[in-house]
Amino acid sequence: MTKKVQNFVIVCGGTGGHIYPGLAVASGIRKKFKEASIHFIGTYNRMESKIIPETGYPFYGISVEGIQRRMDWVGIKKNVKSLLLLVSGIPLWQSLRILSKIKPQAVFATGGYFSGPVIFASYILKIPCISLEPNVVPGLANRLAAPFLKKIIITHQESSIYFRRKDKCVKIGTPVRPEIFATNRNEALKNFHLDPDRITILIMGGSLGAKNINDSIQELLRMIKNNENHLKEKIQIIHSIGKRHYQDYIEYLVDTGEINYQPLEYIEHMDQLLPAVDLFIGRSGATSIAEATSLGIPMILIPWRGVNQAANAEVLAKNGAAELIYDDELTSGKLYQFITDFVIHPQKREQMVQNSQQQGNPNAAEEIADLLIQISNK
């Protein structure tokens, strides 16, 4: 490996779904090149400005705001502010100044509105840049930035049709936190006091929770409790309810009887649980899917219609790695039927595990690191 490869910039922020893939790639670079200097760029006032410095990496903030999808007065006002800031050239000037100071050999962006100014600045400075697209339907930022990118990392082959230059698309997958591979199944079972002879089901709707999913679980628990085939003796459920709904949910929680059921407000260290999970039930965000498929976990995905998550879930269902229930069609009965089939048909479980593994890539971070090193040497 040449000495030229020593300096990299990673652009990430806004949400954990953009931050943690960036940190995963940083770890991948360090595995390949221990002496690499890695710098992060994000926004001043979002969660990355706290999370990244805590990991020990240098962090630089730029002034950029996202476009709101809500079209009420508050959303319109924020969008006008965001556009005025962008047109002012301040985010681009800040990005040019930071990149000129760091002088990286390559830039990796995790997609999202915050990456645009840095991608364009890297293009002006002739620094090769690649960007991650974790969703089936690419976001606006990556579509607009595509002409200025050296390569676009896609997770699903279906994403390539949205880009004019399909030759720029490289199917690698979404990198996940290396911590999820540091815990083995037995350790994860012990962490949450789980029975190794039962099928472990994880139910979650994000950090804040999903009321529709939570509501359906109450009736699902009644069905499991009254099942004549002893279903409750074959499964155990970890339910991350979400901070927004936890108190109300617990107040009206049904009598779960002998069901091994753990209702939790929030699971802070998901990496310590995931290796024990046999079935995931929840939304179909890119990060959740990437972590589940990297471990070969089958899924029941419950997306809203007409959003990126729906397309993600549809692809996973088409490839046999997940069952799909749209949020507006969710019933306790459907969940009960899917869970029952999953439990009583071991061949189906094994096939879904294999299908899930085929949709994931546990080595994505290292492969993206390899690509970054490769383009930095050209």
mmCIF file of C-alpha atoms in Angstrom, residues 112-363:
data_model
loop_
_atom_site.group_PDB
_atom_site.id
_atom_site.type_symbol
_atom_site.label_atom_id
_atom_site.label_comp_id
_atom_site.label_asym_id
_atom_site.label_seq_id
_atom_site.Cartn_x
_atom_site.Cartn_y
_atom_site.Cartn_z
ATOM 1 C CA GLY A 112 -28.490 13.182 2.774
ATOM 2 C CA TYR A 113 -28.899 16.935 2.391
ATOM 3 C CA PHE A 114 -25.782 17.772 4.436
ATOM 4 C CA SER A 115 -23.487 16.002 1.961
ATOM 5 C CA GLY A 116 -24.312 18.160 -1.083
ATOM 6 C CA PRO A 117 -22.008 21.145 -0.407
ATOM 7 C CA VAL A 118 -19.087 18.874 0.528
ATOM 8 C CA ILE A 119 -19.537 16.702 -2.564
ATOM 9 C CA PHE A 120 -19.594 19.764 -4.832
ATOM 10 C CA ALA A 121 -16.588 21.245 -3.028
ATOM 11 C CA SER A 122 -14.636 18.008 -3.490
ATOM 12 C CA TYR A 123 -15.492 18.104 -7.199
ATOM 13 C CA ILE A 124 -14.192 21.683 -7.500
ATOM 14 C CA LEU A 125 -10.986 20.706 -5.702
ATOM 15 C CA LYS A 126 -10.665 17.535 -7.829
ATOM 16 C CA ILE A 127 -10.860 15.242 -4.813
ATOM 17 C CA PRO A 128 -12.514 11.896 -5.707
ATOM 18 C CA CYS A 129 -15.749 11.339 -3.815
ATOM 19 C CA ILE A 130 -18.090 8.385 -3.435
ATOM 20 C CA SER A 131 -21.517 8.382 -1.804
ATOM 21 C CA LEU A 132 -23.701 5.745 -0.180
ATOM 22 C CA GLU A 133 -27.312 5.153 -1.223
ATOM 23 C CA PRO A 134 -28.835 2.758 1.336
ATOM 24 C CA ASN A 135 -32.429 2.878 0.053
ATOM 25 C CA VAL A 136 -33.936 1.253 -3.024
ATOM 26 C CA VAL A 137 -35.272 4.622 -4.213
ATOM 27 C CA PRO A 138 -32.359 7.097 -4.065
ATOM 28 C CA GLY A 139 -32.756 10.331 -2.167
ATOM 29 C CA LEU A 140 -32.802 13.699 -3.917
ATOM 30 C CA ALA A 141 -29.324 14.585 -2.613
ATOM 31 C CA ASN A 142 -27.643 11.617 -4.275
ATOM 32 C CA ARG A 143 -29.553 12.076 -7.527
ATOM 33 C CA LEU A 144 -28.474 15.716 -7.756
ATOM 34 C CA ALA A 145 -24.910 14.925 -6.690
ATOM 35 C CA ALA A 146 -24.439 11.979 -9.065
ATOM 36 C CA PRO A 147 -22.605 13.958 -11.815
ATOM 37 C CA PHE A 148 -19.970 15.039 -9.266
ATOM 38 C CA LEU A 149 -19.373 11.582 -7.787
ATOM 39 C CA LYS A 150 -16.720 9.075 -8.751
ATOM 40 C CA LYS A 151 -18.832 6.128 -7.614
ATOM 41 C CA ILE A 152 -22.223 5.549 -5.979
ATOM 42 C CA ILE A 153 -22.440 2.694 -3.488
ATOM 43 C CA ILE A 154 -25.847 1.023 -3.771
ATOM 44 C CA THR A 155 -27.374 -1.582 -1.492
ATOM 45 C CA HIS A 156 -29.966 -2.875 -3.937
ATOM 46 C CA GLN A 157 -29.369 -3.456 -7.643
ATOM 47 C CA GLU A 158 -32.785 -1.924 -8.339
ATOM 48 C CA SER A 159 -31.379 1.492 -7.351
ATOM 49 C CA SER A 160 -29.207 1.746 -10.467
ATOM 50 C CA ILE A 161 -32.171 2.532 -12.736
ATOM 51 C CA TYR A 162 -32.533 5.935 -11.059
ATOM 52 C CA PHE A 163 -29.085 7.107 -12.175
ATOM 53 C CA ARG A 164 -28.187 8.179 -15.713
ATOM 54 C CA ARG A 165 -24.630 6.862 -15.367
ATOM 55 C CA LYS A 166 -25.314 3.298 -14.255
ATOM 56 C CA ASP A 167 -21.618 2.500 -14.626
ATOM 57 C CA LYS A 168 -20.997 4.653 -11.545
ATOM 58 C CA CYS A 169 -23.113 2.346 -9.386
ATOM 59 C CA VAL A 170 -21.290 -0.288 -7.351
ATOM 60 C CA LYS A 171 -23.412 -2.784 -5.412
ATOM 61 C CA ILE A 172 -21.740 -3.305 -2.043
ATOM 62 C CA GLY A 173 -24.391 -2.684 0.592
ATOM 63 C CA THR A 174 -24.890 -0.510 3.643
ATOM 64 C CA PRO A 175 -22.062 -0.725 6.198
ATOM 65 C CA VAL A 176 -23.107 -1.560 9.740
ATOM 66 C CA ARG A 177 -21.557 -0.965 13.129
ATOM 67 C CA PRO A 178 -18.761 -3.482 13.788
ATOM 68 C CA GLU A 179 -20.043 -3.850 17.359
ATOM 69 C CA ILE A 180 -22.898 -6.116 16.212
ATOM 70 C CA PHE A 181 -20.326 -8.748 15.229
ATOM 71 C CA ALA A 182 -18.463 -8.494 18.538
ATOM 72 C CA THR A 183 -21.190 -10.296 20.514
ATOM 73 C CA ASN A 184 -21.982 -13.957 19.861
ATOM 74 C CA ARG A 185 -25.428 -15.513 20.206
ATOM 75 C CA ASN A 186 -24.846 -17.047 23.634
ATOM 76 C CA GLU A 187 -23.594 -13.751 25.047
ATOM 77 C CA ALA A 188 -26.577 -11.888 23.575
ATOM 78 C CA LEU A 189 -28.997 -14.406 25.094
ATOM 79 C CA LYS A 190 -27.398 -13.938 28.510
ATOM 80 C CA ASN A 191 -27.450 -10.135 28.175
ATOM 81 C CA PHE A 192 -31.266 -10.183 28.033
ATOM 82 C CA HIS A 193 -31.893 -13.304 30.163
ATOM 83 C CA LEU A 194 -33.251 -15.262 27.202
ATOM 84 C CA ASP A 195 -33.845 -18.998 26.803
ATOM 85 C CA PRO A 196 -31.539 -20.540 24.148
ATOM 86 C CA ASP A 197 -34.202 -23.145 23.283
ATOM 87 C CA ARG A 198 -36.843 -20.580 22.294
ATOM 88 C CA ILE A 199 -37.254 -18.519 19.139
ATOM 89 C CA THR A 200 -36.399 -14.902 19.932
ATOM 90 C CA ILE A 201 -38.629 -12.235 18.370
ATOM 91 C CA LEU A 202 -37.636 -8.563 18.403
ATOM 92 C CA ILE A 203 -40.424 -6.018 17.889
ATOM 93 C CA MET A 204 -39.606 -2.342 17.467
ATOM 94 C CA GLY A 205 -40.812 0.804 15.759
ATOM 95 C CA GLY A 206 -37.844 3.136 16.099
ATOM 96 C CA SER A 207 -36.463 5.068 19.067
ATOM 97 C CA LEU A 208 -39.696 7.042 19.551
ATOM 98 C CA GLY A 209 -41.942 4.096 18.804
ATOM 99 C CA ALA A 210 -44.748 3.307 16.357
ATOM 100 C CA LYS A 211 -48.228 3.472 17.883
ATOM 101 C CA ASN A 212 -49.915 1.311 15.255
ATOM 102 C CA ILE A 213 -47.398 -1.489 15.774
ATOM 103 C CA ASN A 214 -47.631 -1.207 19.564
ATOM 104 C CA ASP A 215 -51.437 -1.308 19.480
ATOM 105 C CA SER A 216 -51.421 -4.488 17.399
ATOM 106 C CA ILE A 217 -49.087 -6.206 19.874
ATOM 107 C CA GLN A 218 -51.611 -6.000 22.724
ATOM 108 C CA GLU A 219 -54.102 -8.209 20.868
ATOM 109 C CA LEU A 220 -51.281 -10.384 19.511
ATOM 110 C CA LEU A 221 -50.262 -11.205 23.088
ATOM 111 C CA ARG A 222 -53.828 -12.310 23.872
ATOM 112 C CA MET A 223 -53.784 -14.619 20.845
ATOM 113 C CA ILE A 224 -50.436 -16.138 21.806
ATOM 114 C CA LYS A 225 -51.597 -16.605 25.403
ATOM 115 C CA ASN A 226 -54.702 -18.519 24.263
ATOM 116 C CA ASN A 227 -52.972 -20.589 21.560
ATOM 117 C CA GLU A 228 -53.751 -24.294 21.981
ATOM 118 C CA ASN A 229 -50.496 -25.432 20.353
ATOM 119 C CA HIS A 230 -48.352 -24.049 23.170
ATOM 120 C CA LEU A 231 -46.945 -21.256 21.005
ATOM 121 C CA LYS A 232 -46.093 -19.264 24.131
ATOM 122 C CA GLU A 233 -43.697 -22.016 25.206
ATOM 123 C CA LYS A 234 -41.759 -21.858 21.934
ATOM 124 C CA ILE A 235 -41.094 -18.129 21.627
ATOM 125 C CA GLN A 236 -39.787 -15.174 23.627
ATOM 126 C CA ILE A 237 -40.440 -11.554 22.740
ATOM 127 C CA ILE A 238 -38.350 -8.428 23.252
ATOM 128 C CA HIS A 239 -40.480 -5.355 22.514
ATOM 129 C CA SER A 240 -38.875 -1.914 22.178
ATOM 130 C CA ILE A 241 -41.950 0.272 22.666
ATOM 131 C CA GLY A 242 -40.381 3.690 22.181
ATOM 132 C CA LYS A 243 -39.994 6.630 24.535
ATOM 133 C CA ARG A 244 -43.051 8.477 23.234
ATOM 134 C CA HIS A 245 -45.543 5.665 23.886
ATOM 135 C CA TYR A 246 -43.992 3.643 26.700
ATOM 136 C CA GLN A 247 -45.985 4.955 29.692
ATOM 137 C CA ASP A 248 -49.384 4.699 27.976
ATOM 138 C CA TYR A 249 -48.568 1.243 26.638
ATOM 139 C CA ILE A 250 -47.481 -0.156 30.000
ATOM 140 C CA GLU A 251 -50.535 1.331 31.718
ATOM 141 C CA TYR A 252 -52.887 -0.660 29.482
ATOM 142 C CA LEU A 253 -50.704 -3.758 29.015
ATOM 143 C CA VAL A 254 -52.743 -6.959 28.921
ATOM 144 C CA ASP A 255 -52.042 -9.854 31.261
ATOM 145 C CA THR A 256 -49.342 -11.767 29.377
ATOM 146 C CA GLY A 257 -49.604 -14.829 31.583
ATOM 147 C CA GLU A 258 -46.765 -17.271 30.972
ATOM 148 C CA ILE A 259 -45.501 -15.571 27.804
ATOM 149 C CA ASN A 260 -41.799 -14.733 27.963
ATOM 150 C CA TYR A 261 -42.333 -11.070 27.074
ATOM 151 C CA GLN A 262 -40.040 -8.130 27.870
ATOM 152 C CA PRO A 263 -41.561 -4.685 27.151
ATOM 153 C CA LEU A 264 -38.750 -2.114 27.131
ATOM 154 C CA GLU A 265 -38.839 1.647 26.678
ATOM 155 C CA TYR A 266 -35.767 1.684 24.449
ATOM 156 C CA ILE A 267 -32.848 -0.645 23.692
ATOM 157 C CA GLU A 268 -29.723 1.455 23.933
ATOM 158 C CA HIS A 269 -27.187 -1.242 23.026
ATOM 159 C CA MET A 270 -28.881 -3.048 20.158
ATOM 160 C CA ASP A 271 -25.579 -4.654 19.180
ATOM 161 C CA GLN A 272 -25.730 -6.669 22.422
ATOM 162 C CA LEU A 273 -29.141 -8.129 21.471
ATOM 163 C CA LEU A 274 -29.229 -8.615 17.686
ATOM 164 C CA PRO A 275 -27.119 -11.809 17.530
ATOM 165 C CA ALA A 276 -29.811 -13.520 19.655
ATOM 166 C CA VAL A 277 -32.711 -12.458 17.405
ATOM 167 C CA ASP A 278 -34.424 -15.035 15.153
ATOM 168 C CA LEU A 279 -37.198 -12.792 13.796
ATOM 169 C CA PHE A 280 -37.382 -8.997 13.510
ATOM 170 C CA ILE A 281 -40.714 -7.157 13.361
ATOM 171 C CA GLY A 282 -40.730 -3.428 12.612
ATOM 172 C CA ARG A 283 -40.255 -0.645 10.094
ATOM 173 C CA SER A 284 -38.004 -1.007 7.062
ATOM 174 C CA GLY A 285 -35.435 1.732 7.497
ATOM 175 C CA ALA A 286 -32.188 1.156 5.636
ATOM 176 C CA THR A 287 -30.061 0.768 8.765
ATOM 177 C CA SER A 288 -32.431 -1.704 10.447
ATOM 178 C CA ILE A 289 -32.501 -3.802 7.287
ATOM 179 C CA ALA A 290 -28.731 -3.656 6.844
ATOM 180 C CA GLU A 291 -28.097 -4.818 10.406
ATOM 181 C CA ALA A 292 -30.685 -7.601 10.183
ATOM 182 C CA THR A 293 -29.481 -8.932 6.831
ATOM 183 C CA SER A 294 -25.824 -8.761 7.840
ATOM 184 C CA LEU A 295 -26.728 -11.295 10.551
ATOM 185 C CA GLY A 296 -29.180 -13.260 8.392
ATOM 186 C CA ILE A 297 -32.244 -12.344 10.467
ATOM 187 C CA PRO A 298 -35.671 -12.937 8.813
ATOM 188 C CA MET A 299 -38.108 -10.037 9.058
ATOM 189 C CA ILE A 300 -41.734 -8.999 9.137
ATOM 190 C CA LEU A 301 -41.594 -5.460 7.765
ATOM 191 C CA ILE A 302 -44.363 -2.907 8.341
ATOM 192 C CA PRO A 303 -43.720 0.222 6.241
ATOM 193 C CA TRP A 304 -45.945 3.151 5.410
ATOM 194 C CA ARG A 305 -47.034 3.207 1.796
ATOM 195 C CA GLY A 306 -45.453 5.569 -0.704
ATOM 196 C CA VAL A 307 -42.183 6.227 1.121
ATOM 197 C CA ASN A 308 -38.637 4.927 0.724
ATOM 198 C CA GLN A 309 -39.209 2.348 3.422
ATOM 199 C CA ALA A 310 -41.994 0.721 1.414
ATOM 200 C CA ALA A 311 -39.693 0.124 -1.558
ATOM 201 C CA ASN A 312 -37.049 -1.320 0.770
ATOM 202 C CA ALA A 313 -39.567 -3.743 2.257
ATOM 203 C CA GLU A 314 -40.946 -4.743 -1.147
ATOM 204 C CA VAL A 315 -37.492 -5.757 -2.393
ATOM 205 C CA LEU A 316 -36.789 -7.802 0.758
ATOM 206 C CA ALA A 317 -40.176 -9.523 0.462
ATOM 207 C CA LYS A 318 -39.647 -10.229 -3.244
ATOM 208 C CA ASN A 319 -36.374 -11.955 -2.400
ATOM 209 C CA GLY A 320 -37.881 -14.062 0.372
ATOM 210 C CA ALA A 321 -36.037 -12.424 3.262
ATOM 211 C CA ALA A 322 -39.127 -10.794 4.756
ATOM 212 C CA GLU A 323 -42.890 -10.852 5.010
ATOM 213 C CA LEU A 324 -44.532 -7.545 4.112
ATOM 214 C CA ILE A 325 -47.512 -5.919 5.823
ATOM 215 C CA TYR A 326 -48.269 -2.298 4.927
ATOM 216 C CA ASP A 327 -49.015 -0.154 7.957
ATOM 217 C CA ASP A 328 -52.597 0.530 6.858
ATOM 218 C CA GLU A 329 -53.217 -3.230 6.505
ATOM 219 C CA LEU A 330 -51.627 -4.245 9.804
ATOM 220 C CA THR A 331 -53.709 -6.498 12.048
ATOM 221 C CA SER A 332 -52.855 -8.641 15.030
ATOM 222 C CA GLY A 333 -54.261 -11.601 13.124
ATOM 223 C CA LYS A 334 -51.752 -11.222 10.293
ATOM 224 C CA LEU A 335 -48.848 -10.968 12.717
ATOM 225 C CA TYR A 336 -50.130 -14.002 14.606
ATOM 226 C CA GLN A 337 -50.412 -16.066 11.419
ATOM 227 C CA PHE A 338 -46.920 -15.125 10.189
ATOM 228 C CA ILE A 339 -45.357 -15.861 13.584
ATOM 229 C CA THR A 340 -47.170 -19.200 13.881
ATOM 230 C CA ASP A 341 -46.043 -20.284 10.402
ATOM 231 C CA PHE A 342 -42.500 -19.182 11.185
ATOM 232 C CA VAL A 343 -42.408 -21.209 14.405
ATOM 233 C CA ILE A 344 -43.975 -24.455 13.168
ATOM 234 C CA HIS A 345 -42.104 -24.610 9.837
ATOM 235 C CA PRO A 346 -38.347 -24.905 10.496
ATOM 236 C CA GLN A 347 -37.605 -25.277 6.777
ATOM 237 C CA LYS A 348 -39.241 -21.915 6.109
ATOM 238 C CA ARG A 349 -37.173 -20.359 8.892
ATOM 239 C CA GLU A 350 -33.945 -21.714 7.464
ATOM 240 C CA GLN A 351 -34.828 -20.556 3.950
ATOM 241 C CA MET A 352 -35.607 -17.046 5.187
ATOM 242 C CA VAL A 353 -32.289 -16.989 7.066
ATOM 243 C CA GLN A 354 -30.442 -17.869 3.853
ATOM 244 C CA ASN A 355 -32.420 -15.297 1.858
ATOM 245 C CA SER A 356 -31.684 -12.616 4.446
ATOM 246 C CA GLN A 357 -27.964 -13.418 4.352
ATOM 247 C CA GLN A 358 -27.991 -13.046 0.564
ATOM 248 C CA GLN A 359 -29.472 -9.548 0.875
ATOM 249 C CA GLY A 360 -26.873 -8.340 3.376
ATOM 250 C CA ASN A 361 -23.135 -7.809 3.335
ATOM 251 C CA PRO A 362 -21.324 -7.967 6.689
ATOM 252 C CA ASN A 363 -18.117 -6.916 4.905
#
